[in-house]
Amino acid sequence: MPEVPISCFIIAKNEGDRIAQTIRSVRPWANEVVVIDSESTDNTVSVALAEGCRVITQPWLGFGAQKRFGEDQCRNDWVFNIDADEVVTPELAREIVATFENGNPKFVAYGLPIDLVYPGAEKPRPLARDHWYVRLYNRRFIRFRNSNVHDAVVTDDVEVGALKSPVYHYSMRSFADMKRKLDERTWLMVENAGSTSQGVLASRLIVELPMNFFKYYIVRRHWTGGLVGLRYASIQAGFRFLKIYRVWRSDKTKTSARDVTA
C-alpha cells in the first residue's frame, strides 16, 4: 500500500497491551506516526518505539489540549487522529489512500464512522451505529477544540467530506473497565460543568435515564448486540443519569454554601 503525506498522531497512557495493533493499522499508509505519551508507567513507550513511531512525552493537558499538542508535533499539515484503543480497518486504509490519489483531497476535512467492539469480540455488532467524527483533516484550516473534557475537531463553516469505512473502537477491556472509565469521565464533567438552574437539572433527572437508554439501545442499535448490547445500553444510560445527579448535587451544595455565607 502506498504511503500518503499524512501524519497520524495518537495520545496514550498505559496502553502497552493494545497500542501495537493501532499503530500497525496506520503504518502501511501514513508516512509518520507520532505517539504523545502522558507519562505511562507500563511499556507503552517501548512498544511504540519498537513499532517505528516518534514518541513524545507530554504530561496530561486535558482531552482537547493534549490533541492540540499532538497536532503541533506533526510534520505534515494533513493529520489523522486515532486513539490507542482504535484500529483502522483495511477498507478505511484503502479509502484514505484513494482520497490522495490525485493530489490534494477535495475537502479539508473528512469524517468517518467509529464502531464500538464489545469486550472479547473481534468486530462490531451487526448494523453498528455508534459515532461519526472528523479524524482526517488539514490542520491549517481546522483544529481540535481546546477543552478539558471534549476532544472534537471544530469545523465551523468548513465543508466536511465523508469516508464510508469505519474505525473499530476497542474501548473496553471489560465491563468493569467501562464502568471505571465512565465514572472518571462523569466526575470530570461535573468539575467542568457550567452553571445550570436547579429546576432544569431536576427535570433532566426525570428523563435522563429513559431518554439515554432509548438513544443507545434503539437509535445506536445496541439491540443487535443481544444481551451484551442490553447491558451496554443500560450502563451508559445509568452513568448519563449519574452525571446529571452529580451536577445537581454539586450545584445544590454550592447554593447552600452561598446562602450560609450571605
PDB file of C-alpha atoms in Angstrom:
ATOM      1  CA  MET A   1       0.000   0.000   0.000  1.00  0.00           C
ATOM      2  CA  PRO A   2       1.484   3.402  -0.987  1.00  0.00           C
ATOM      3  CA  GLU A   3       2.273   5.951   1.700  1.00  0.00           C
ATOM      4  CA  VAL A   4       0.398   9.248   1.699  1.00  0.00           C
ATOM      5  CA  PRO A   5       1.542  12.604   3.172  1.00  0.00           C
ATOM      6  CA  ILE A   6      -0.370  12.174   6.430  1.00  0.00           C
ATOM      7  CA  SER A   7       0.881  12.349   9.998  1.00  0.00           C
ATOM      8  CA  CYS A   8      -1.034  10.048  12.314  1.00  0.00           C
ATOM      9  CA  PHE A   9      -0.959  11.108  15.952  1.00  0.00           C
ATOM     10  CA  ILE A  10      -2.033   9.019  18.921  1.00  0.00           C
ATOM     11  CA  ILE A  11      -2.420  10.160  22.535  1.00  0.00           C
ATOM     12  CA  ALA A  12      -1.800   7.372  25.017  1.00  0.00           C
ATOM     13  CA  LYS A  13      -1.257   6.413  28.633  1.00  0.00           C
ATOM     14  CA  ASN A  14      -0.698   2.848  29.809  1.00  0.00           C
ATOM     15  CA  GLU A  15      -1.833   1.298  26.532  1.00  0.00           C
ATOM     16  CA  GLY A  16       1.059  -1.117  26.075  1.00  0.00           C
ATOM     17  CA  ASP A  17      -1.255  -4.112  25.794  1.00  0.00           C
ATOM     18  CA  ARG A  18      -3.090  -2.798  22.728  1.00  0.00           C
ATOM     19  CA  ILE A  19      -1.348   0.161  21.094  1.00  0.00           C
ATOM     20  CA  ALA A  20       0.661  -2.075  18.742  1.00  0.00           C
ATOM     21  CA  GLN A  21      -2.429  -3.125  16.774  1.00  0.00           C
ATOM     22  CA  THR A  22      -3.412   0.545  16.482  1.00  0.00           C
ATOM     23  CA  ILE A  23      -0.001   1.518  15.105  1.00  0.00           C
ATOM     24  CA  ARG A  24       0.118  -1.431  12.700  1.00  0.00           C
ATOM     25  CA  SER A  25      -3.215  -0.376  11.216  1.00  0.00           C
ATOM     26  CA  VAL A  26      -1.782   3.013  10.116  1.00  0.00           C
ATOM     27  CA  ARG A  27       1.935   2.337   9.488  1.00  0.00           C
ATOM     28  CA  PRO A  28       1.467   0.918   5.941  1.00  0.00           C
ATOM     29  CA  TRP A  29      -0.030   4.166   4.590  1.00  0.00           C
ATOM     30  CA  ALA A  30       0.816   7.089   6.927  1.00  0.00           C
ATOM     31  CA  ASN A  31       4.330   8.393   6.369  1.00  0.00           C
ATOM     32  CA  GLU A  32       4.620   9.475  10.011  1.00  0.00           C
ATOM     33  CA  VAL A  33       3.173   8.112  13.250  1.00  0.00           C
ATOM     34  CA  VAL A  34       3.564  10.203  16.405  1.00  0.00           C
ATOM     35  CA  VAL A  35       2.653   8.928  19.864  1.00  0.00           C
ATOM     36  CA  ILE A  36       2.012  11.536  22.562  1.00  0.00           C
ATOM     37  CA  ASP A  37       2.547   9.656  25.807  1.00  0.00           C
ATOM     38  CA  SER A  38       1.253  11.167  29.044  1.00  0.00           C
ATOM     39  CA  GLU A  39       3.762   9.566  31.410  1.00  0.00           C
ATOM     40  CA  SER A  40       2.842   5.909  31.068  1.00  0.00           C
ATOM     41  CA  THR A  41       4.074   3.547  33.772  1.00  0.00           C
ATOM     42  CA  ASP A  42       3.819   0.424  31.598  1.00  0.00           C
ATOM     43  CA  ASN A  43       5.606  -0.469  28.332  1.00  0.00           C
ATOM     44  CA  THR A  44       3.629   1.881  26.060  1.00  0.00           C
ATOM     45  CA  VAL A  45       6.707   3.891  25.075  1.00  0.00           C
ATOM     46  CA  SER A  46       8.902   0.877  24.319  1.00  0.00           C
ATOM     47  CA  VAL A  47       6.149  -0.745  22.245  1.00  0.00           C
ATOM     48  CA  ALA A  48       5.590   2.455  20.230  1.00  0.00           C
ATOM     49  CA  LEU A  49       9.329   2.871  19.619  1.00  0.00           C
ATOM     50  CA  ALA A  50       9.636  -0.759  18.534  1.00  0.00           C
ATOM     51  CA  GLU A  51       6.820  -0.169  16.034  1.00  0.00           C
ATOM     52  CA  GLY A  52       8.775   2.715  14.459  1.00  0.00           C
ATOM     53  CA  CYS A  53       6.881   5.661  15.960  1.00  0.00           C
ATOM     54  CA  ARG A  54       8.222   9.009  17.091  1.00  0.00           C
ATOM     55  CA  VAL A  55       7.342   9.245  20.795  1.00  0.00           C
ATOM     56  CA  ILE A  56       6.975  12.495  22.722  1.00  0.00           C
ATOM     57  CA  THR A  57       6.259  12.612  26.448  1.00  0.00           C
ATOM     58  CA  GLN A  58       3.770  15.285  27.483  1.00  0.00           C
ATOM     59  CA  PRO A  59       2.083  15.424  30.916  1.00  0.00           C
ATOM     60  CA  TRP A  60      -1.700  15.403  30.623  1.00  0.00           C
ATOM     61  CA  LEU A  61      -3.160  18.733  29.470  1.00  0.00           C
ATOM     62  CA  GLY A  62      -6.818  17.739  29.126  1.00  0.00           C
ATOM     63  CA  PHE A  63      -8.501  15.907  26.257  1.00  0.00           C
ATOM     64  CA  GLY A  64      -8.660  18.741  23.739  1.00  0.00           C
ATOM     65  CA  ALA A  65      -5.374  20.383  24.712  1.00  0.00           C
ATOM     66  CA  GLN A  66      -3.472  17.071  24.541  1.00  0.00           C
ATOM     67  CA  LYS A  67      -4.713  16.518  20.999  1.00  0.00           C
ATOM     68  CA  ARG A  68      -3.862  20.089  20.006  1.00  0.00           C
ATOM     69  CA  PHE A  69      -0.362  19.421  21.302  1.00  0.00           C
ATOM     70  CA  GLY A  70      -0.317  16.305  19.127  1.00  0.00           C
ATOM     71  CA  GLU A  71      -1.321  18.322  16.067  1.00  0.00           C
ATOM     72  CA  ASP A  72       1.598  20.673  16.672  1.00  0.00           C
ATOM     73  CA  GLN A  73       4.128  17.821  16.711  1.00  0.00           C
ATOM     74  CA  CYS A  74       3.184  16.560  13.252  1.00  0.00           C
ATOM     75  CA  ARG A  75       5.430  17.238  10.249  1.00  0.00           C
ATOM     76  CA  ASN A  76       2.585  17.118   7.711  1.00  0.00           C
ATOM     77  CA  ASP A  77      -0.335  19.535   7.521  1.00  0.00           C
ATOM     78  CA  TRP A  78      -2.663  16.633   6.782  1.00  0.00           C
ATOM     79  CA  VAL A  79      -3.178  14.733  10.025  1.00  0.00           C
ATOM     80  CA  PHE A  80      -5.122  11.686  11.107  1.00  0.00           C
ATOM     81  CA  ASN A  81      -6.077  11.226  14.736  1.00  0.00           C
ATOM     82  CA  ILE A  82      -6.709   7.825  16.225  1.00  0.00           C
ATOM     83  CA  ASP A  83      -6.874   6.700  19.838  1.00  0.00           C
ATOM     84  CA  ALA A  84      -4.748   3.908  21.276  1.00  0.00           C
ATOM     85  CA  ASP A  85      -7.792   1.639  21.594  1.00  0.00           C
ATOM     86  CA  GLU A  86      -8.845   2.012  17.953  1.00  0.00           C
ATOM     87  CA  VAL A  87      -7.896   0.227  14.736  1.00  0.00           C
ATOM     88  CA  VAL A  88      -8.187   1.430  11.134  1.00  0.00           C
ATOM     89  CA  THR A  89      -9.876  -1.233   9.032  1.00  0.00           C
ATOM     90  CA  PRO A  90      -8.199  -2.282   5.752  1.00  0.00           C
ATOM     91  CA  GLU A  91     -11.211  -0.869   3.887  1.00  0.00           C
ATOM     92  CA  LEU A  92     -10.746   2.539   5.507  1.00  0.00           C
ATOM     93  CA  ALA A  93      -6.998   2.491   4.817  1.00  0.00           C
ATOM     94  CA  ARG A  94      -7.666   1.928   1.100  1.00  0.00           C
ATOM     95  CA  GLU A  95     -10.288   4.668   1.108  1.00  0.00           C
ATOM     96  CA  ILE A  96      -7.884   7.169   2.690  1.00  0.00           C
ATOM     97  CA  VAL A  97      -5.129   6.334   0.194  1.00  0.00           C
ATOM     98  CA  ALA A  98      -7.595   6.714  -2.686  1.00  0.00           C
ATOM     99  CA  THR A  99      -8.569  10.168  -1.374  1.00  0.00           C
ATOM    100  CA  PHE A 100      -4.990  11.347  -2.043  1.00  0.00           C
ATOM    101  CA  GLU A 101      -4.544   9.654  -5.440  1.00  0.00           C
ATOM    102  CA  ASN A 102      -4.936  12.885  -7.417  1.00  0.00           C
ATOM    103  CA  GLY A 103      -3.036  15.201  -5.085  1.00  0.00           C
ATOM    104  CA  ASN A 104      -4.859  17.351  -2.564  1.00  0.00           C
ATOM    105  CA  PRO A 105      -8.229  15.915  -1.494  1.00  0.00           C
ATOM    106  CA  LYS A 106     -11.470  17.650  -2.424  1.00  0.00           C
ATOM    107  CA  PHE A 107     -12.262  18.642   1.182  1.00  0.00           C
ATOM    108  CA  VAL A 108     -10.046  19.915   4.003  1.00  0.00           C
ATOM    109  CA  ALA A 109     -11.669  17.540   6.500  1.00  0.00           C
ATOM    110  CA  TYR A 110     -13.234  14.086   6.444  1.00  0.00           C
ATOM    111  CA  GLY A 111     -15.482  12.374   8.957  1.00  0.00           C
ATOM    112  CA  LEU A 112     -15.869   8.638   9.358  1.00  0.00           C
ATOM    113  CA  PRO A 113     -17.787   6.092  11.462  1.00  0.00           C
ATOM    114  CA  ILE A 114     -16.321   4.843  14.743  1.00  0.00           C
ATOM    115  CA  ASP A 115     -17.836   1.431  15.507  1.00  0.00           C
ATOM    116  CA  LEU A 116     -17.666   0.024  19.027  1.00  0.00           C
ATOM    117  CA  VAL A 117     -16.420  -3.516  19.622  1.00  0.00           C
ATOM    118  CA  TYR A 118     -17.688  -5.305  22.742  1.00  0.00           C
ATOM    119  CA  PRO A 119     -15.189  -6.865  25.194  1.00  0.00           C
ATOM    120  CA  GLY A 120     -13.906 -10.172  23.870  1.00  0.00           C
ATOM    121  CA  ALA A 121     -15.297  -9.608  20.357  1.00  0.00           C
ATOM    122  CA  GLU A 122     -13.211  -9.103  17.215  1.00  0.00           C
ATOM    123  CA  LYS A 123     -15.551  -6.829  15.301  1.00  0.00           C
ATOM    124  CA  PRO A 124     -18.625  -4.636  15.906  1.00  0.00           C
ATOM    125  CA  ARG A 125     -22.132  -5.996  16.303  1.00  0.00           C
ATOM    126  CA  PRO A 126     -24.316  -6.148  13.159  1.00  0.00           C
ATOM    127  CA  LEU A 127     -25.630  -2.760  11.935  1.00  0.00           C
ATOM    128  CA  ALA A 128     -23.403  -0.888  14.395  1.00  0.00           C
ATOM    129  CA  ARG A 129     -24.059   2.840  14.525  1.00  0.00           C
ATOM    130  CA  ASP A 130     -22.063   4.438  17.330  1.00  0.00           C
ATOM    131  CA  HIS A 131     -20.243   7.638  16.421  1.00  0.00           C
ATOM    132  CA  TRP A 132     -19.216   9.738  13.436  1.00  0.00           C
ATOM    133  CA  TYR A 133     -16.212  12.007  13.948  1.00  0.00           C
ATOM    134  CA  VAL A 134     -13.838  14.133  11.894  1.00  0.00           C
ATOM    135  CA  ARG A 135     -10.472  12.374  12.139  1.00  0.00           C
ATOM    136  CA  LEU A 136      -8.715  13.206   8.858  1.00  0.00           C
ATOM    137  CA  TYR A 137      -8.120  16.896   8.222  1.00  0.00           C
ATOM    138  CA  ASN A 138      -5.746  19.681   7.247  1.00  0.00           C
ATOM    139  CA  ARG A 139      -4.592  21.358  10.453  1.00  0.00           C
ATOM    140  CA  ARG A 140      -4.002  24.672   8.649  1.00  0.00           C
ATOM    141  CA  PHE A 141      -7.783  25.072   8.407  1.00  0.00           C
ATOM    142  CA  ILE A 142      -9.260  23.351  11.458  1.00  0.00           C
ATOM    143  CA  ARG A 143      -8.063  22.119  14.850  1.00  0.00           C
ATOM    144  CA  PHE A 144      -9.233  20.249  17.928  1.00  0.00           C
ATOM    145  CA  ARG A 145     -11.239  22.231  20.468  1.00  0.00           C
ATOM    146  CA  ASN A 146      -9.168  23.362  23.456  1.00  0.00           C
ATOM    147  CA  SER A 147     -11.287  21.672  26.119  1.00  0.00           C
ATOM    148  CA  ASN A 148     -10.567  19.674  29.282  1.00  0.00           C
ATOM    149  CA  VAL A 149     -13.496  17.345  28.665  1.00  0.00           C
ATOM    150  CA  HIS A 150     -14.314  17.231  24.949  1.00  0.00           C
ATOM    151  CA  ASP A 151     -11.965  16.188  22.161  1.00  0.00           C
ATOM    152  CA  ALA A 152     -13.794  17.123  18.958  1.00  0.00           C
ATOM    153  CA  VAL A 153     -12.458  18.880  15.882  1.00  0.00           C
ATOM    154  CA  VAL A 154     -14.053  22.301  15.383  1.00  0.00           C
ATOM    155  CA  THR A 155     -15.163  22.538  11.764  1.00  0.00           C
ATOM    156  CA  ASP A 156     -17.283  25.738  11.932  1.00  0.00           C
ATOM    157  CA  ASP A 157     -18.386  26.524   8.356  1.00  0.00           C
ATOM    158  CA  VAL A 158     -15.862  24.214   6.669  1.00  0.00           C
ATOM    159  CA  GLU A 159     -17.430  21.686   4.310  1.00  0.00           C
ATOM    160  CA  VAL A 160     -16.661  18.171   5.546  1.00  0.00           C
ATOM    161  CA  GLY A 161     -16.313  15.117   3.342  1.00  0.00           C
ATOM    162  CA  ALA A 162     -17.371  11.622   4.388  1.00  0.00           C
ATOM    163  CA  LEU A 163     -15.467   8.348   4.392  1.00  0.00           C
ATOM    164  CA  LYS A 164     -17.651   5.251   4.426  1.00  0.00           C
ATOM    165  CA  SER A 165     -15.430   2.662   6.072  1.00  0.00           C
ATOM    166  CA  PRO A 166     -15.056   2.540   9.865  1.00  0.00           C
ATOM    167  CA  VAL A 167     -12.508   2.597  12.600  1.00  0.00           C
ATOM    168  CA  TYR A 168     -13.029  -0.237  15.083  1.00  0.00           C
ATOM    169  CA  HIS A 169     -13.137   1.026  18.673  1.00  0.00           C
ATOM    170  CA  TYR A 170     -11.969  -1.480  21.307  1.00  0.00           C
ATOM    171  CA  SER A 171     -12.949   0.924  24.070  1.00  0.00           C
ATOM    172  CA  MET A 172     -13.464  -1.541  26.925  1.00  0.00           C
ATOM    173  CA  ARG A 173     -11.119  -4.193  28.219  1.00  0.00           C
ATOM    174  CA  SER A 174     -14.114  -5.388  30.260  1.00  0.00           C
ATOM    175  CA  PHE A 175     -17.403  -4.032  31.560  1.00  0.00           C
ATOM    176  CA  ALA A 176     -15.669  -3.271  34.851  1.00  0.00           C
ATOM    177  CA  ASP A 177     -13.166  -1.188  32.890  1.00  0.00           C
ATOM    178  CA  MET A 178     -16.060   0.544  31.124  1.00  0.00           C
ATOM    179  CA  LYS A 179     -17.676   1.494  34.451  1.00  0.00           C
ATOM    180  CA  ARG A 180     -14.369   2.806  35.802  1.00  0.00           C
ATOM    181  CA  LYS A 181     -13.802   4.996  32.739  1.00  0.00           C
ATOM    182  CA  LEU A 182     -17.375   6.310  32.776  1.00  0.00           C
ATOM    183  CA  ASP A 183     -17.105   7.108  36.475  1.00  0.00           C
ATOM    184  CA  GLU A 184     -13.880   9.084  35.918  1.00  0.00           C
ATOM    185  CA  ARG A 185     -15.335  10.915  32.928  1.00  0.00           C
ATOM    186  CA  THR A 186     -18.522  11.739  34.852  1.00  0.00           C
ATOM    187  CA  TRP A 187     -16.590  13.385  37.682  1.00  0.00           C
ATOM    188  CA  LEU A 188     -14.520  15.309  35.123  1.00  0.00           C
ATOM    189  CA  MET A 189     -17.716  16.622  33.531  1.00  0.00           C
ATOM    190  CA  VAL A 190     -19.034  17.644  36.956  1.00  0.00           C
ATOM    191  CA  GLU A 191     -15.826  19.575  37.663  1.00  0.00           C
ATOM    192  CA  ASN A 192     -16.097  21.406  34.347  1.00  0.00           C
ATOM    193  CA  ALA A 193     -19.876  21.893  34.269  1.00  0.00           C
ATOM    194  CA  GLY A 194     -21.200  25.402  33.784  1.00  0.00           C
ATOM    195  CA  SER A 195     -23.967  26.984  35.828  1.00  0.00           C
ATOM    196  CA  THR A 196     -27.373  25.359  35.332  1.00  0.00           C
ATOM    197  CA  SER A 197     -30.567  26.074  37.252  1.00  0.00           C
ATOM    198  CA  GLN A 198     -31.693  23.525  39.817  1.00  0.00           C
ATOM    199  CA  GLY A 199     -35.075  23.344  38.089  1.00  0.00           C
ATOM    200  CA  VAL A 200     -33.573  22.384  34.748  1.00  0.00           C
ATOM    201  CA  LEU A 201     -31.348  19.760  36.369  1.00  0.00           C
ATOM    202  CA  ALA A 202     -34.262  18.334  38.369  1.00  0.00           C
ATOM    203  CA  SER A 203     -36.367  17.982  35.220  1.00  0.00           C
ATOM    204  CA  ARG A 204     -33.492  16.256  33.428  1.00  0.00           C
ATOM    205  CA  LEU A 205     -33.240  13.747  36.247  1.00  0.00           C
ATOM    206  CA  ILE A 206     -36.721  12.545  35.301  1.00  0.00           C
ATOM    207  CA  VAL A 207     -35.981  11.940  31.608  1.00  0.00           C
ATOM    208  CA  GLU A 208     -32.228  11.285  31.501  1.00  0.00           C
ATOM    209  CA  LEU A 209     -32.304   7.542  32.150  1.00  0.00           C
ATOM    210  CA  PRO A 210     -35.102   6.503  29.735  1.00  0.00           C
ATOM    211  CA  MET A 211     -34.012   9.008  27.084  1.00  0.00           C
ATOM    212  CA  ASN A 212     -30.440   7.737  27.030  1.00  0.00           C
ATOM    213  CA  PHE A 213     -31.449   4.096  27.166  1.00  0.00           C
ATOM    214  CA  PHE A 214     -33.580   4.723  24.069  1.00  0.00           C
ATOM    215  CA  LYS A 215     -30.655   6.533  22.385  1.00  0.00           C
ATOM    216  CA  TYR A 216     -28.167   3.736  22.981  1.00  0.00           C
ATOM    217  CA  TYR A 217     -30.411   0.695  22.670  1.00  0.00           C
ATOM    218  CA  ILE A 218     -32.617   1.800  19.753  1.00  0.00           C
ATOM    219  CA  VAL A 219     -31.005   4.718  17.907  1.00  0.00           C
ATOM    220  CA  ARG A 220     -27.449   3.395  18.141  1.00  0.00           C
ATOM    221  CA  ARG A 221     -28.714  -0.134  17.574  1.00  0.00           C
ATOM    222  CA  HIS A 222     -27.285  -1.946  20.550  1.00  0.00           C
ATOM    223  CA  TRP A 223     -30.376  -4.134  20.346  1.00  0.00           C
ATOM    224  CA  THR A 224     -28.457  -6.003  17.642  1.00  0.00           C
ATOM    225  CA  GLY A 225     -25.877  -6.963  20.284  1.00  0.00           C
ATOM    226  CA  GLY A 226     -28.245  -9.243  22.197  1.00  0.00           C
ATOM    227  CA  LEU A 227     -27.820  -9.397  25.966  1.00  0.00           C
ATOM    228  CA  VAL A 228     -24.399  -7.751  25.736  1.00  0.00           C
ATOM    229  CA  GLY A 229     -25.947  -4.817  23.888  1.00  0.00           C
ATOM    230  CA  LEU A 230     -28.695  -4.568  26.504  1.00  0.00           C
ATOM    231  CA  ARG A 231     -26.062  -4.469  29.240  1.00  0.00           C
ATOM    232  CA  TYR A 232     -24.026  -1.845  27.414  1.00  0.00           C
ATOM    233  CA  ALA A 233     -27.031   0.435  26.823  1.00  0.00           C
ATOM    234  CA  SER A 234     -28.140   0.084  30.450  1.00  0.00           C
ATOM    235  CA  ILE A 235     -24.697   1.027  31.816  1.00  0.00           C
ATOM    236  CA  GLN A 236     -24.389   4.029  29.510  1.00  0.00           C
ATOM    237  CA  ALA A 237     -27.857   5.282  30.419  1.00  0.00           C
ATOM    238  CA  GLY A 238     -27.147   4.785  34.111  1.00  0.00           C
ATOM    239  CA  PHE A 239     -23.985   6.855  34.031  1.00  0.00           C
ATOM    240  CA  ARG A 240     -25.673   9.593  31.987  1.00  0.00           C
ATOM    241  CA  PHE A 241     -28.250   9.817  34.760  1.00  0.00           C
ATOM    242  CA  LEU A 242     -25.495   9.752  37.383  1.00  0.00           C
ATOM    243  CA  LYS A 243     -23.716  12.656  35.690  1.00  0.00           C
ATOM    244  CA  ILE A 244     -26.817  14.873  35.931  1.00  0.00           C
ATOM    245  CA  TYR A 245     -27.409  13.767  39.516  1.00  0.00           C
ATOM    246  CA  ARG A 246     -23.839  14.632  40.492  1.00  0.00           C
ATOM    247  CA  VAL A 247     -24.051  18.031  38.778  1.00  0.00           C
ATOM    248  CA  TRP A 248     -27.373  18.662  40.567  1.00  0.00           C
ATOM    249  CA  ARG A 249     -25.895  17.688  43.950  1.00  0.00           C
ATOM    250  CA  SER A 250     -22.800  19.803  43.317  1.00  0.00           C
ATOM    251  CA  ASP A 251     -24.861  22.864  42.370  1.00  0.00           C
ATOM    252  CA  LYS A 252     -27.134  22.334  45.375  1.00  0.00           C
ATOM    253  CA  THR A 253     -24.137  22.173  47.714  1.00  0.00           C
ATOM    254  CA  LYS A 254     -22.668  25.349  46.225  1.00  0.00           C
ATOM    255  CA  THR A 255     -26.015  27.148  46.549  1.00  0.00           C
ATOM    256  CA  SER A 256     -26.343  26.097  50.199  1.00  0.00           C
ATOM    257  CA  ALA A 257     -22.801  27.302  50.917  1.00  0.00           C
ATOM    258  CA  ARG A 258     -23.540  30.688  49.349  1.00  0.00           C
ATOM    259  CA  ASP A 259     -26.752  31.000  51.410  1.00  0.00           C
ATOM    260  CA  VAL A 260     -24.856  30.289  54.623  1.00  0.00           C
ATOM    261  CA  THR A 261     -22.183  32.922  53.913  1.00  0.00           C
ATOM    262  CA  ALA A 262     -24.653  35.537  52.645  1.00  0.00           C
TER     263      ALA A 262
END
